[in-house]
């Protein structure tokens, strides 16, 4: 089992979070709201607890695939370099799909449910992600010869990196950094519910994948954080499971098996009768009206 370096990072997360709270109070920034912050912390604690079971599932799946691996990659410096890029590439496609397939969005929506953007938002994590299959986006790595230990370790490195980018206290970094890496500016866009910001900047550590695949958006006006239709609750259980309830409920009431499956596999907002719209449909409608 890969060492749980993510758990060792938690004290550092707490220290940085408290520093940001102090800065917000001193500068009258109002970056934090008490109930929202406690909801984020509760989601983070629930993620750690659910992760104990999920990691056994993921490790087992990776080990089974590793047994039929195509190659055996040695533990050398270049393997670690390849593993970094392979993990970040996998994360990009996981994240992209989580915004474009409702099955995965039902878990990922948790992370976007806060209308605040601060370091506590980074801790607002899903309870259901790995248990419902998010790990499949990394399955190719043990197949080509990355040891499961390496895959799990690189996933944790990525999550640790992404903690600090959940802040409004850092505006822009030097140009080369902004061009290559995911930064607070890029990730603020990702958390925006503004139409121009929806489904943009999916990168983990690197922003190069978004630039390559056409999902990059520069930060312009200040984002409006949250969802296009906010949950309006601080209850952690509702935050964790409401989208699952809504998705299955809509699928059940859709009138046909095909419609029901589409509610699971189409983008968030898709409906069989036009009662709600996807981000793409909303953008198309706006462009049509403006044209």
PDB file of C-alpha atoms in Angstrom:
ATOM      1  CA  UNK A   1       0.000   0.000   0.000  1.00  0.00           C
ATOM      2  CA  UNK A   2       1.332   3.446  -0.897  1.00  0.00           C
ATOM      3  CA  UNK A   3       2.201   5.590   2.133  1.00  0.00           C
ATOM      4  CA  UNK A   4      -0.668   7.919   2.983  1.00  0.00           C
ATOM      5  CA  UNK A   5       1.285  11.137   2.480  1.00  0.00           C
ATOM      6  CA  UNK A   6      -2.008  12.969   2.051  1.00  0.00           C
ATOM      7  CA  UNK A   7      -2.804  12.378   5.720  1.00  0.00           C
ATOM      8  CA  UNK A   8       0.588  13.784   6.750  1.00  0.00           C
ATOM      9  CA  UNK A   9      -0.245  16.932   4.781  1.00  0.00           C
ATOM     10  CA  UNK A  10      -3.445  17.582   6.759  1.00  0.00           C
ATOM     11  CA  UNK A  11      -1.727  19.565   9.583  1.00  0.00           C
ATOM     12  CA  UNK A  12      -0.200  21.816   6.933  1.00  0.00           C
ATOM     13  CA  UNK A  13      -3.636  22.264   5.340  1.00  0.00           C
ATOM     14  CA  UNK A  14      -5.066  23.338   8.697  1.00  0.00           C
ATOM     15  CA  UNK A  15      -2.268  25.837   9.354  1.00  0.00           C
ATOM     16  CA  UNK A  16      -2.672  27.442   5.918  1.00  0.00           C
ATOM     17  CA  UNK A  17      -6.454  27.527   6.317  1.00  0.00           C
ATOM     18  CA  UNK A  18      -6.173  29.290   9.686  1.00  0.00           C
ATOM     19  CA  UNK A  19      -3.744  31.797   8.195  1.00  0.00           C
ATOM     20  CA  UNK A  20      -6.217  32.558   5.424  1.00  0.00           C
ATOM     21  CA  UNK A  21      -9.024  32.957   7.972  1.00  0.00           C
ATOM     22  CA  UNK A  22      -6.853  35.408   9.913  1.00  0.00           C
ATOM     23  CA  UNK A  23      -5.989  37.315   6.723  1.00  0.00           C
ATOM     24  CA  UNK A  24      -9.655  37.470   5.728  1.00  0.00           C
ATOM     25  CA  UNK A  25     -10.586  38.832   9.161  1.00  0.00           C
ATOM     26  CA  UNK A  26      -7.743  41.373   9.244  1.00  0.00           C
ATOM     27  CA  UNK A  27      -8.409  42.690   5.741  1.00  0.00           C
ATOM     28  CA  UNK A  28     -12.232  42.492   6.037  1.00  0.00           C
ATOM     29  CA  UNK A  29     -12.369  40.268   2.949  1.00  0.00           C
ATOM     30  CA  UNK A  30     -15.250  38.066   4.132  1.00  0.00           C
ATOM     31  CA  UNK A  31     -13.768  35.045   2.372  1.00  0.00           C
ATOM     32  CA  UNK A  32     -15.288  32.659   4.913  1.00  0.00           C
ATOM     33  CA  UNK A  33     -18.777  31.924   6.183  1.00  0.00           C
ATOM     34  CA  UNK A  34     -19.039  29.789   9.316  1.00  0.00           C
ATOM     35  CA  UNK A  35     -21.699  27.275   8.217  1.00  0.00           C
ATOM     36  CA  UNK A  36     -20.161  26.899   4.782  1.00  0.00           C
ATOM     37  CA  UNK A  37     -16.724  26.255   6.272  1.00  0.00           C
ATOM     38  CA  UNK A  38     -18.017  23.625   8.675  1.00  0.00           C
ATOM     39  CA  UNK A  39     -19.820  21.916   5.780  1.00  0.00           C
ATOM     40  CA  UNK A  40     -16.551  21.780   3.845  1.00  0.00           C
ATOM     41  CA  UNK A  41     -14.701  20.366   6.850  1.00  0.00           C
ATOM     42  CA  UNK A  42     -17.421  17.755   7.380  1.00  0.00           C
ATOM     43  CA  UNK A  43     -17.179  16.719   3.729  1.00  0.00           C
ATOM     44  CA  UNK A  44     -13.414  16.401   4.097  1.00  0.00           C
ATOM     45  CA  UNK A  45     -13.721  14.222   7.198  1.00  0.00           C
ATOM     46  CA  UNK A  46     -16.310  12.034   5.470  1.00  0.00           C
ATOM     47  CA  UNK A  47     -13.992  11.687   2.480  1.00  0.00           C
ATOM     48  CA  UNK A  48     -11.188  10.420   4.718  1.00  0.00           C
ATOM     49  CA  UNK A  49     -13.500   7.866   6.370  1.00  0.00           C
ATOM     50  CA  UNK A  50     -15.034   6.603   3.115  1.00  0.00           C
ATOM     51  CA  UNK A  51     -11.560   6.558   1.590  1.00  0.00           C
ATOM     52  CA  UNK A  52     -10.461   3.810   3.980  1.00  0.00           C
ATOM     53  CA  UNK A  53     -12.819   1.380   2.234  1.00  0.00           C
ATOM     54  CA  UNK A  54     -12.414   2.889  -1.228  1.00  0.00           C
ATOM     55  CA  UNK A  55      -8.630   2.531  -1.214  1.00  0.00           C
ATOM     56  CA  UNK A  56      -8.932  -1.209  -0.654  1.00  0.00           C
ATOM     57  CA  UNK A  57     -11.223  -1.406  -3.692  1.00  0.00           C
ATOM     58  CA  UNK A  58      -8.891   0.706  -5.820  1.00  0.00           C
ATOM     59  CA  UNK A  59      -5.743  -1.110  -4.727  1.00  0.00           C
ATOM     60  CA  UNK A  60      -7.366  -4.462  -5.459  1.00  0.00           C
ATOM     61  CA  UNK A  61      -8.413  -3.331  -8.946  1.00  0.00           C
ATOM     62  CA  UNK A  62      -4.965  -1.920  -9.710  1.00  0.00           C
ATOM     63  CA  UNK A  63      -3.222  -5.081  -8.472  1.00  0.00           C
ATOM     64  CA  UNK A  64      -5.415  -7.309 -10.640  1.00  0.00           C
ATOM     65  CA  UNK A  65      -4.582  -5.247 -13.716  1.00  0.00           C
ATOM     66  CA  UNK A  66      -0.900  -5.083 -12.779  1.00  0.00           C
ATOM     67  CA  UNK A  67      -0.735  -8.883 -12.864  1.00  0.00           C
ATOM     68  CA  UNK A  68      -1.449  -8.779 -16.613  1.00  0.00           C
ATOM     69  CA  UNK A  69       0.759  -5.723 -17.254  1.00  0.00           C
ATOM     70  CA  UNK A  70       2.301  -5.268 -20.686  1.00  0.00           C
ATOM     71  CA  UNK A  71       5.637  -4.059 -19.308  1.00  0.00           C
ATOM     72  CA  UNK A  72       7.448  -3.801 -15.983  1.00  0.00           C
ATOM     73  CA  UNK A  73       8.729  -0.291 -15.402  1.00  0.00           C
ATOM     74  CA  UNK A  74      11.776  -0.003 -13.110  1.00  0.00           C
ATOM     75  CA  UNK A  75      11.863   2.347 -10.138  1.00  0.00           C
ATOM     76  CA  UNK A  76      14.107   4.910 -11.829  1.00  0.00           C
ATOM     77  CA  UNK A  77      13.976   8.705 -12.096  1.00  0.00           C
ATOM     78  CA  UNK A  78      12.498   8.586 -15.585  1.00  0.00           C
ATOM     79  CA  UNK A  79       9.744   6.230 -14.429  1.00  0.00           C
ATOM     80  CA  UNK A  80       8.733   8.784 -11.779  1.00  0.00           C
ATOM     81  CA  UNK A  81       8.795  11.553 -14.385  1.00  0.00           C
ATOM     82  CA  UNK A  82       6.590   9.484 -16.710  1.00  0.00           C
ATOM     83  CA  UNK A  83       4.301   8.640 -13.794  1.00  0.00           C
ATOM     84  CA  UNK A  84       3.824  12.325 -13.003  1.00  0.00           C
ATOM     85  CA  UNK A  85       2.710  13.156 -16.535  1.00  0.00           C
ATOM     86  CA  UNK A  86       0.642   9.962 -16.837  1.00  0.00           C
ATOM     87  CA  UNK A  87      -1.201  10.725 -13.599  1.00  0.00           C
ATOM     88  CA  UNK A  88      -1.835  14.344 -14.541  1.00  0.00           C
ATOM     89  CA  UNK A  89      -3.073  13.301 -17.992  1.00  0.00           C
ATOM     90  CA  UNK A  90      -5.408  10.766 -16.360  1.00  0.00           C
ATOM     91  CA  UNK A  91      -6.651  13.373 -13.902  1.00  0.00           C
ATOM     92  CA  UNK A  92      -7.466  15.776 -16.727  1.00  0.00           C
ATOM     93  CA  UNK A  93      -9.705  13.224 -18.469  1.00  0.00           C
ATOM     94  CA  UNK A  94     -11.297  12.140 -15.200  1.00  0.00           C
ATOM     95  CA  UNK A  95     -12.048  15.768 -14.386  1.00  0.00           C
ATOM     96  CA  UNK A  96     -13.273  16.568 -17.895  1.00  0.00           C
ATOM     97  CA  UNK A  97     -15.587  13.549 -17.843  1.00  0.00           C
ATOM     98  CA  UNK A  98     -16.846  14.462 -14.374  1.00  0.00           C
ATOM     99  CA  UNK A  99     -18.213  17.668 -15.893  1.00  0.00           C
ATOM    100  CA  UNK A 100     -19.626  15.976 -18.981  1.00  0.00           C
ATOM    101  CA  UNK A 101     -21.163  12.736 -17.683  1.00  0.00           C
ATOM    102  CA  UNK A 102     -23.708  13.005 -14.919  1.00  0.00           C
ATOM    103  CA  UNK A 103     -22.777   9.675 -13.296  1.00  0.00           C
ATOM    104  CA  UNK A 104     -19.382  11.103 -12.361  1.00  0.00           C
ATOM    105  CA  UNK A 105     -20.760  14.614 -11.808  1.00  0.00           C
ATOM    106  CA  UNK A 106     -23.011  13.210  -9.056  1.00  0.00           C
ATOM    107  CA  UNK A 107     -19.859  12.737  -6.981  1.00  0.00           C
ATOM    108  CA  UNK A 108     -17.874  15.704  -8.250  1.00  0.00           C
ATOM    109  CA  UNK A 109     -20.683  18.243  -7.758  1.00  0.00           C
ATOM    110  CA  UNK A 110     -19.849  18.151  -4.048  1.00  0.00           C
ATOM    111  CA  UNK A 111     -16.600  19.989  -4.713  1.00  0.00           C
ATOM    112  CA  UNK A 112     -18.417  22.757  -6.602  1.00  0.00           C
ATOM    113  CA  UNK A 113     -21.285  23.170  -4.147  1.00  0.00           C
ATOM    114  CA  UNK A 114     -19.776  25.994  -2.082  1.00  0.00           C
ATOM    115  CA  UNK A 115     -20.540  29.588  -3.034  1.00  0.00           C
ATOM    116  CA  UNK A 116     -17.294  30.621  -1.369  1.00  0.00           C
ATOM    117  CA  UNK A 117     -13.778  30.097  -2.691  1.00  0.00           C
ATOM    118  CA  UNK A 118     -11.186  29.559  -0.019  1.00  0.00           C
ATOM    119  CA  UNK A 119      -8.845  26.863   1.272  1.00  0.00           C
ATOM    120  CA  UNK A 120     -11.679  25.077   3.069  1.00  0.00           C
ATOM    121  CA  UNK A 121     -13.287  24.525  -0.347  1.00  0.00           C
ATOM    122  CA  UNK A 122     -10.341  22.287  -1.250  1.00  0.00           C
ATOM    123  CA  UNK A 123     -11.407  19.971   1.592  1.00  0.00           C
ATOM    124  CA  UNK A 124     -14.997  19.738   0.300  1.00  0.00           C
ATOM    125  CA  UNK A 125     -14.548  16.309  -1.250  1.00  0.00           C
ATOM    126  CA  UNK A 126     -16.832  13.513  -2.383  1.00  0.00           C
ATOM    127  CA  UNK A 127     -17.790  10.523  -0.252  1.00  0.00           C
ATOM    128  CA  UNK A 128     -18.699   8.403  -3.274  1.00  0.00           C
ATOM    129  CA  UNK A 129     -16.087   9.047  -5.990  1.00  0.00           C
ATOM    130  CA  UNK A 130     -13.871   5.958  -5.945  1.00  0.00           C
ATOM    131  CA  UNK A 131     -16.728   3.738  -4.773  1.00  0.00           C
ATOM    132  CA  UNK A 132     -18.623   4.600  -7.975  1.00  0.00           C
ATOM    133  CA  UNK A 133     -15.718   4.113 -10.355  1.00  0.00           C
ATOM    134  CA  UNK A 134     -13.635   7.279 -10.709  1.00  0.00           C
ATOM    135  CA  UNK A 135     -10.487   5.148 -10.409  1.00  0.00           C
ATOM    136  CA  UNK A 136     -11.114   3.612 -13.862  1.00  0.00           C
ATOM    137  CA  UNK A 137      -9.407   6.618 -15.462  1.00  0.00           C
ATOM    138  CA  UNK A 138      -6.120   5.437 -13.947  1.00  0.00           C
ATOM    139  CA  UNK A 139      -6.507   1.737 -14.769  1.00  0.00           C
ATOM    140  CA  UNK A 140      -4.348   2.031 -17.883  1.00  0.00           C
ATOM    141  CA  UNK A 141      -1.320   2.960 -15.755  1.00  0.00           C
ATOM    142  CA  UNK A 142      -0.839  -0.426 -14.009  1.00  0.00           C
ATOM    143  CA  UNK A 143      -1.673  -2.084 -17.331  1.00  0.00           C
ATOM    144  CA  UNK A 144       1.358  -0.477 -19.010  1.00  0.00           C
ATOM    145  CA  UNK A 145       3.611  -1.262 -16.054  1.00  0.00           C
ATOM    146  CA  UNK A 146       3.327   1.431 -13.376  1.00  0.00           C
ATOM    147  CA  UNK A 147       3.229  -0.286  -9.987  1.00  0.00           C
ATOM    148  CA  UNK A 148      -0.035   0.413  -8.093  1.00  0.00           C
ATOM    149  CA  UNK A 149       2.116   1.911  -5.312  1.00  0.00           C
ATOM    150  CA  UNK A 150       3.308   4.533  -7.795  1.00  0.00           C
ATOM    151  CA  UNK A 151      -0.173   5.284  -9.150  1.00  0.00           C
ATOM    152  CA  UNK A 152      -1.678   5.803  -5.683  1.00  0.00           C
ATOM    153  CA  UNK A 153       1.276   7.928  -4.596  1.00  0.00           C
ATOM    154  CA  UNK A 154       1.049  10.224  -7.614  1.00  0.00           C
ATOM    155  CA  UNK A 155      -2.698  10.665  -7.067  1.00  0.00           C
ATOM    156  CA  UNK A 156      -1.950  11.927  -3.575  1.00  0.00           C
ATOM    157  CA  UNK A 157       0.777  14.281  -4.817  1.00  0.00           C
ATOM    158  CA  UNK A 158      -1.749  15.797  -7.220  1.00  0.00           C
ATOM    159  CA  UNK A 159      -4.357  16.313  -4.499  1.00  0.00           C
ATOM    160  CA  UNK A 160      -1.804  17.910  -2.166  1.00  0.00           C
ATOM    161  CA  UNK A 161      -0.757  20.323  -4.919  1.00  0.00           C
ATOM    162  CA  UNK A 162      -4.348  21.283  -5.649  1.00  0.00           C
ATOM    163  CA  UNK A 163      -5.019  22.395  -2.071  1.00  0.00           C
ATOM    164  CA  UNK A 164      -3.240  25.763  -2.326  1.00  0.00           C
ATOM    165  CA  UNK A 165      -4.898  26.832  -5.585  1.00  0.00           C
ATOM    166  CA  UNK A 166      -8.274  27.203  -3.817  1.00  0.00           C
ATOM    167  CA  UNK A 167      -7.720  30.804  -2.779  1.00  0.00           C
ATOM    168  CA  UNK A 168      -8.564  34.358  -3.783  1.00  0.00           C
ATOM    169  CA  UNK A 169      -5.586  35.762  -1.886  1.00  0.00           C
ATOM    170  CA  UNK A 170      -3.159  35.004  -4.751  1.00  0.00           C
ATOM    171  CA  UNK A 171      -3.932  36.876  -7.939  1.00  0.00           C
ATOM    172  CA  UNK A 172      -1.469  36.141 -10.759  1.00  0.00           C
ATOM    173  CA  UNK A 173       1.907  34.405 -10.720  1.00  0.00           C
ATOM    174  CA  UNK A 174       4.791  35.016 -13.170  1.00  0.00           C
ATOM    175  CA  UNK A 175       3.923  34.275 -16.810  1.00  0.00           C
ATOM    176  CA  UNK A 176       5.755  30.938 -17.297  1.00  0.00           C
ATOM    177  CA  UNK A 177       4.100  29.521 -14.174  1.00  0.00           C
ATOM    178  CA  UNK A 178       0.642  30.627 -15.320  1.00  0.00           C
ATOM    179  CA  UNK A 179       1.306  29.114 -18.759  1.00  0.00           C
ATOM    180  CA  UNK A 180       2.386  25.659 -17.529  1.00  0.00           C
ATOM    181  CA  UNK A 181       0.837  25.070 -14.113  1.00  0.00           C
ATOM    182  CA  UNK A 182      -2.656  25.102 -12.677  1.00  0.00           C
ATOM    183  CA  UNK A 183      -2.783  28.217 -10.501  1.00  0.00           C
ATOM    184  CA  UNK A 184      -5.331  29.938  -8.250  1.00  0.00           C
ATOM    185  CA  UNK A 185      -6.350  32.152 -11.181  1.00  0.00           C
ATOM    186  CA  UNK A 186      -6.985  29.181 -13.478  1.00  0.00           C
ATOM    187  CA  UNK A 187      -8.835  27.226 -10.822  1.00  0.00           C
ATOM    188  CA  UNK A 188     -11.025  30.144  -9.811  1.00  0.00           C
ATOM    189  CA  UNK A 189     -12.326  30.036 -13.379  1.00  0.00           C
ATOM    190  CA  UNK A 190     -13.049  26.334 -12.973  1.00  0.00           C
ATOM    191  CA  UNK A 191     -15.188  27.018  -9.898  1.00  0.00           C
ATOM    192  CA  UNK A 192     -17.109  29.840 -11.565  1.00  0.00           C
ATOM    193  CA  UNK A 193     -20.765  29.395 -12.517  1.00  0.00           C
ATOM    194  CA  UNK A 194     -20.529  32.178 -15.123  1.00  0.00           C
ATOM    195  CA  UNK A 195     -21.500  30.720 -18.512  1.00  0.00           C
ATOM    196  CA  UNK A 196     -18.117  31.538 -20.062  1.00  0.00           C
ATOM    197  CA  UNK A 197     -16.359  29.735 -17.202  1.00  0.00           C
ATOM    198  CA  UNK A 198     -18.454  26.555 -17.140  1.00  0.00           C
ATOM    199  CA  UNK A 199     -16.522  23.325 -17.798  1.00  0.00           C
ATOM    200  CA  UNK A 200     -13.155  25.021 -18.242  1.00  0.00           C
ATOM    201  CA  UNK A 201      -9.663  24.468 -16.783  1.00  0.00           C
ATOM    202  CA  UNK A 202      -9.825  20.802 -15.776  1.00  0.00           C
ATOM    203  CA  UNK A 203      -6.104  20.370 -15.131  1.00  0.00           C
ATOM    204  CA  UNK A 204      -4.660  18.982 -11.913  1.00  0.00           C
ATOM    205  CA  UNK A 205      -1.068  20.142 -11.514  1.00  0.00           C
ATOM    206  CA  UNK A 206      -0.580  21.241 -15.128  1.00  0.00           C
ATOM    207  CA  UNK A 207      -2.755  23.510 -17.261  1.00  0.00           C
ATOM    208  CA  UNK A 208      -1.119  22.362 -20.520  1.00  0.00           C
ATOM    209  CA  UNK A 209      -3.806  19.727 -21.170  1.00  0.00           C
ATOM    210  CA  UNK A 210      -6.518  22.402 -21.216  1.00  0.00           C
ATOM    211  CA  UNK A 211      -4.461  24.454 -23.638  1.00  0.00           C
ATOM    212  CA  UNK A 212      -3.946  21.389 -25.852  1.00  0.00           C
ATOM    213  CA  UNK A 213      -7.552  20.168 -25.827  1.00  0.00           C
ATOM    214  CA  UNK A 214      -9.359  23.499 -26.051  1.00  0.00           C
ATOM    215  CA  UNK A 215     -10.801  23.737 -22.531  1.00  0.00           C
ATOM    216  CA  UNK A 216      -8.652  26.625 -21.284  1.00  0.00           C
ATOM    217  CA  UNK A 217     -10.248  29.886 -20.192  1.00  0.00           C
ATOM    218  CA  UNK A 218      -8.341  32.875 -18.820  1.00  0.00           C
ATOM    219  CA  UNK A 219      -9.701  34.582 -15.718  1.00  0.00           C
ATOM    220  CA  UNK A 220     -11.332  37.848 -16.677  1.00  0.00           C
ATOM    221  CA  UNK A 221     -14.198  39.115 -14.511  1.00  0.00           C
ATOM    222  CA  UNK A 222     -14.404  37.747 -10.965  1.00  0.00           C
ATOM    223  CA  UNK A 223     -16.151  34.362 -10.989  1.00  0.00           C
ATOM    224  CA  UNK A 224     -19.519  33.776  -9.369  1.00  0.00           C
ATOM    225  CA  UNK A 225     -18.807  30.673  -7.329  1.00  0.00           C
ATOM    226  CA  UNK A 226     -21.094  27.702  -6.898  1.00  0.00           C
ATOM    227  CA  UNK A 227     -23.478  25.927  -9.243  1.00  0.00           C
ATOM    228  CA  UNK A 228     -25.871  27.201 -11.895  1.00  0.00           C
ATOM    229  CA  UNK A 229     -28.538  25.973  -9.474  1.00  0.00           C
ATOM    230  CA  UNK A 230     -27.164  26.006  -5.943  1.00  0.00           C
ATOM    231  CA  UNK A 231     -28.043  23.387  -3.325  1.00  0.00           C
ATOM    232  CA  UNK A 232     -28.908  25.993  -0.659  1.00  0.00           C
ATOM    233  CA  UNK A 233     -28.053  23.658   2.193  1.00  0.00           C
ATOM    234  CA  UNK A 234     -25.160  23.234   4.620  1.00  0.00           C
ATOM    235  CA  UNK A 235     -26.206  19.677   5.531  1.00  0.00           C
ATOM    236  CA  UNK A 236     -23.242  17.404   4.644  1.00  0.00           C
ATOM    237  CA  UNK A 237     -25.460  14.376   3.973  1.00  0.00           C
ATOM    238  CA  UNK A 238     -27.585  16.340   1.517  1.00  0.00           C
ATOM    239  CA  UNK A 239     -24.485  17.801  -0.140  1.00  0.00           C
ATOM    240  CA  UNK A 240     -23.040  14.298  -0.546  1.00  0.00           C
ATOM    241  CA  UNK A 241     -26.118  12.542  -1.904  1.00  0.00           C
ATOM    242  CA  UNK A 242     -28.674  15.006  -3.302  1.00  0.00           C
ATOM    243  CA  UNK A 243     -27.414  14.815  -6.876  1.00  0.00           C
ATOM    244  CA  UNK A 244     -27.517  11.011  -6.742  1.00  0.00           C
ATOM    245  CA  UNK A 245     -31.116  11.196  -5.512  1.00  0.00           C
ATOM    246  CA  UNK A 246     -32.102  13.709  -8.179  1.00  0.00           C
ATOM    247  CA  UNK A 247     -30.370  11.809 -10.966  1.00  0.00           C
ATOM    248  CA  UNK A 248     -31.963   8.458 -10.183  1.00  0.00           C
ATOM    249  CA  UNK A 249     -35.324  10.114  -9.550  1.00  0.00           C
ATOM    250  CA  UNK A 250     -35.303  11.811 -12.945  1.00  0.00           C
ATOM    251  CA  UNK A 251     -34.162   8.610 -14.635  1.00  0.00           C
ATOM    252  CA  UNK A 252     -37.010   6.646 -12.980  1.00  0.00           C
ATOM    253  CA  UNK A 253     -39.624   9.207 -14.051  1.00  0.00           C
ATOM    254  CA  UNK A 254     -38.261   9.671 -17.580  1.00  0.00           C
ATOM    255  CA  UNK A 255     -40.737   7.336 -19.254  1.00  0.00           C
ATOM    256  CA  UNK A 256     -38.350   4.963 -20.999  1.00  0.00           C
ATOM    257  CA  UNK A 257     -35.262   2.872 -20.380  1.00  0.00           C
ATOM    258  CA  UNK A 258     -33.326   4.864 -22.972  1.00  0.00           C
ATOM    259  CA  UNK A 259     -34.175   8.189 -21.335  1.00  0.00           C
ATOM    260  CA  UNK A 260     -33.248   6.734 -17.960  1.00  0.00           C
ATOM    261  CA  UNK A 261     -29.805   5.682 -19.175  1.00  0.00           C
ATOM    262  CA  UNK A 262     -29.300   9.083 -20.770  1.00  0.00           C
ATOM    263  CA  UNK A 263     -29.853  10.774 -17.404  1.00  0.00           C
ATOM    264  CA  UNK A 264     -26.857   8.816 -16.153  1.00  0.00           C
ATOM    265  CA  UNK A 265     -24.584   9.190 -19.175  1.00  0.00           C
ATOM    266  CA  UNK A 266     -25.424  12.596 -20.666  1.00  0.00           C
ATOM    267  CA  UNK A 267     -23.966  15.862 -19.291  1.00  0.00           C
ATOM    268  CA  UNK A 268     -25.410  17.472 -16.146  1.00  0.00           C
ATOM    269  CA  UNK A 269     -28.547  19.425 -16.990  1.00  0.00           C
ATOM    270  CA  UNK A 270     -29.626  17.169 -19.839  1.00  0.00           C
ATOM    271  CA  UNK A 271     -33.346  16.398 -19.844  1.00  0.00           C
ATOM    272  CA  UNK A 272     -35.538  14.364 -22.151  1.00  0.00           C
ATOM    273  CA  UNK A 273     -38.211  17.071 -22.293  1.00  0.00           C
ATOM    274  CA  UNK A 274     -36.157  20.265 -22.290  1.00  0.00           C
ATOM    275  CA  UNK A 275     -37.032  21.131 -18.692  1.00  0.00           C
ATOM    276  CA  UNK A 276     -33.349  21.792 -17.983  1.00  0.00           C
ATOM    277  CA  UNK A 277     -30.303  22.430 -20.132  1.00  0.00           C
ATOM    278  CA  UNK A 278     -26.650  21.434 -20.265  1.00  0.00           C
ATOM    279  CA  UNK A 279     -23.900  24.040 -20.103  1.00  0.00           C
ATOM    280  CA  UNK A 280     -23.363  23.648 -23.849  1.00  0.00           C
ATOM    281  CA  UNK A 281     -27.063  24.184 -24.536  1.00  0.00           C
ATOM    282  CA  UNK A 282     -27.130  27.277 -22.323  1.00  0.00           C
ATOM    283  CA  UNK A 283     -24.118  28.735 -24.121  1.00  0.00           C
ATOM    284  CA  UNK A 284     -25.619  27.983 -27.544  1.00  0.00           C
ATOM    285  CA  UNK A 285     -28.905  29.615 -26.514  1.00  0.00           C
ATOM    286  CA  UNK A 286     -27.077  32.717 -25.230  1.00  0.00           C
ATOM    287  CA  UNK A 287     -25.072  33.022 -28.458  1.00  0.00           C
ATOM    288  CA  UNK A 288     -28.249  32.612 -30.522  1.00  0.00           C
ATOM    289  CA  UNK A 289     -30.059  35.318 -28.556  1.00  0.00           C
ATOM    290  CA  UNK A 290     -27.086  37.674 -28.734  1.00  0.00           C
ATOM    291  CA  UNK A 291     -26.753  37.031 -32.452  1.00  0.00           C
TER     292      UNK A 291
END
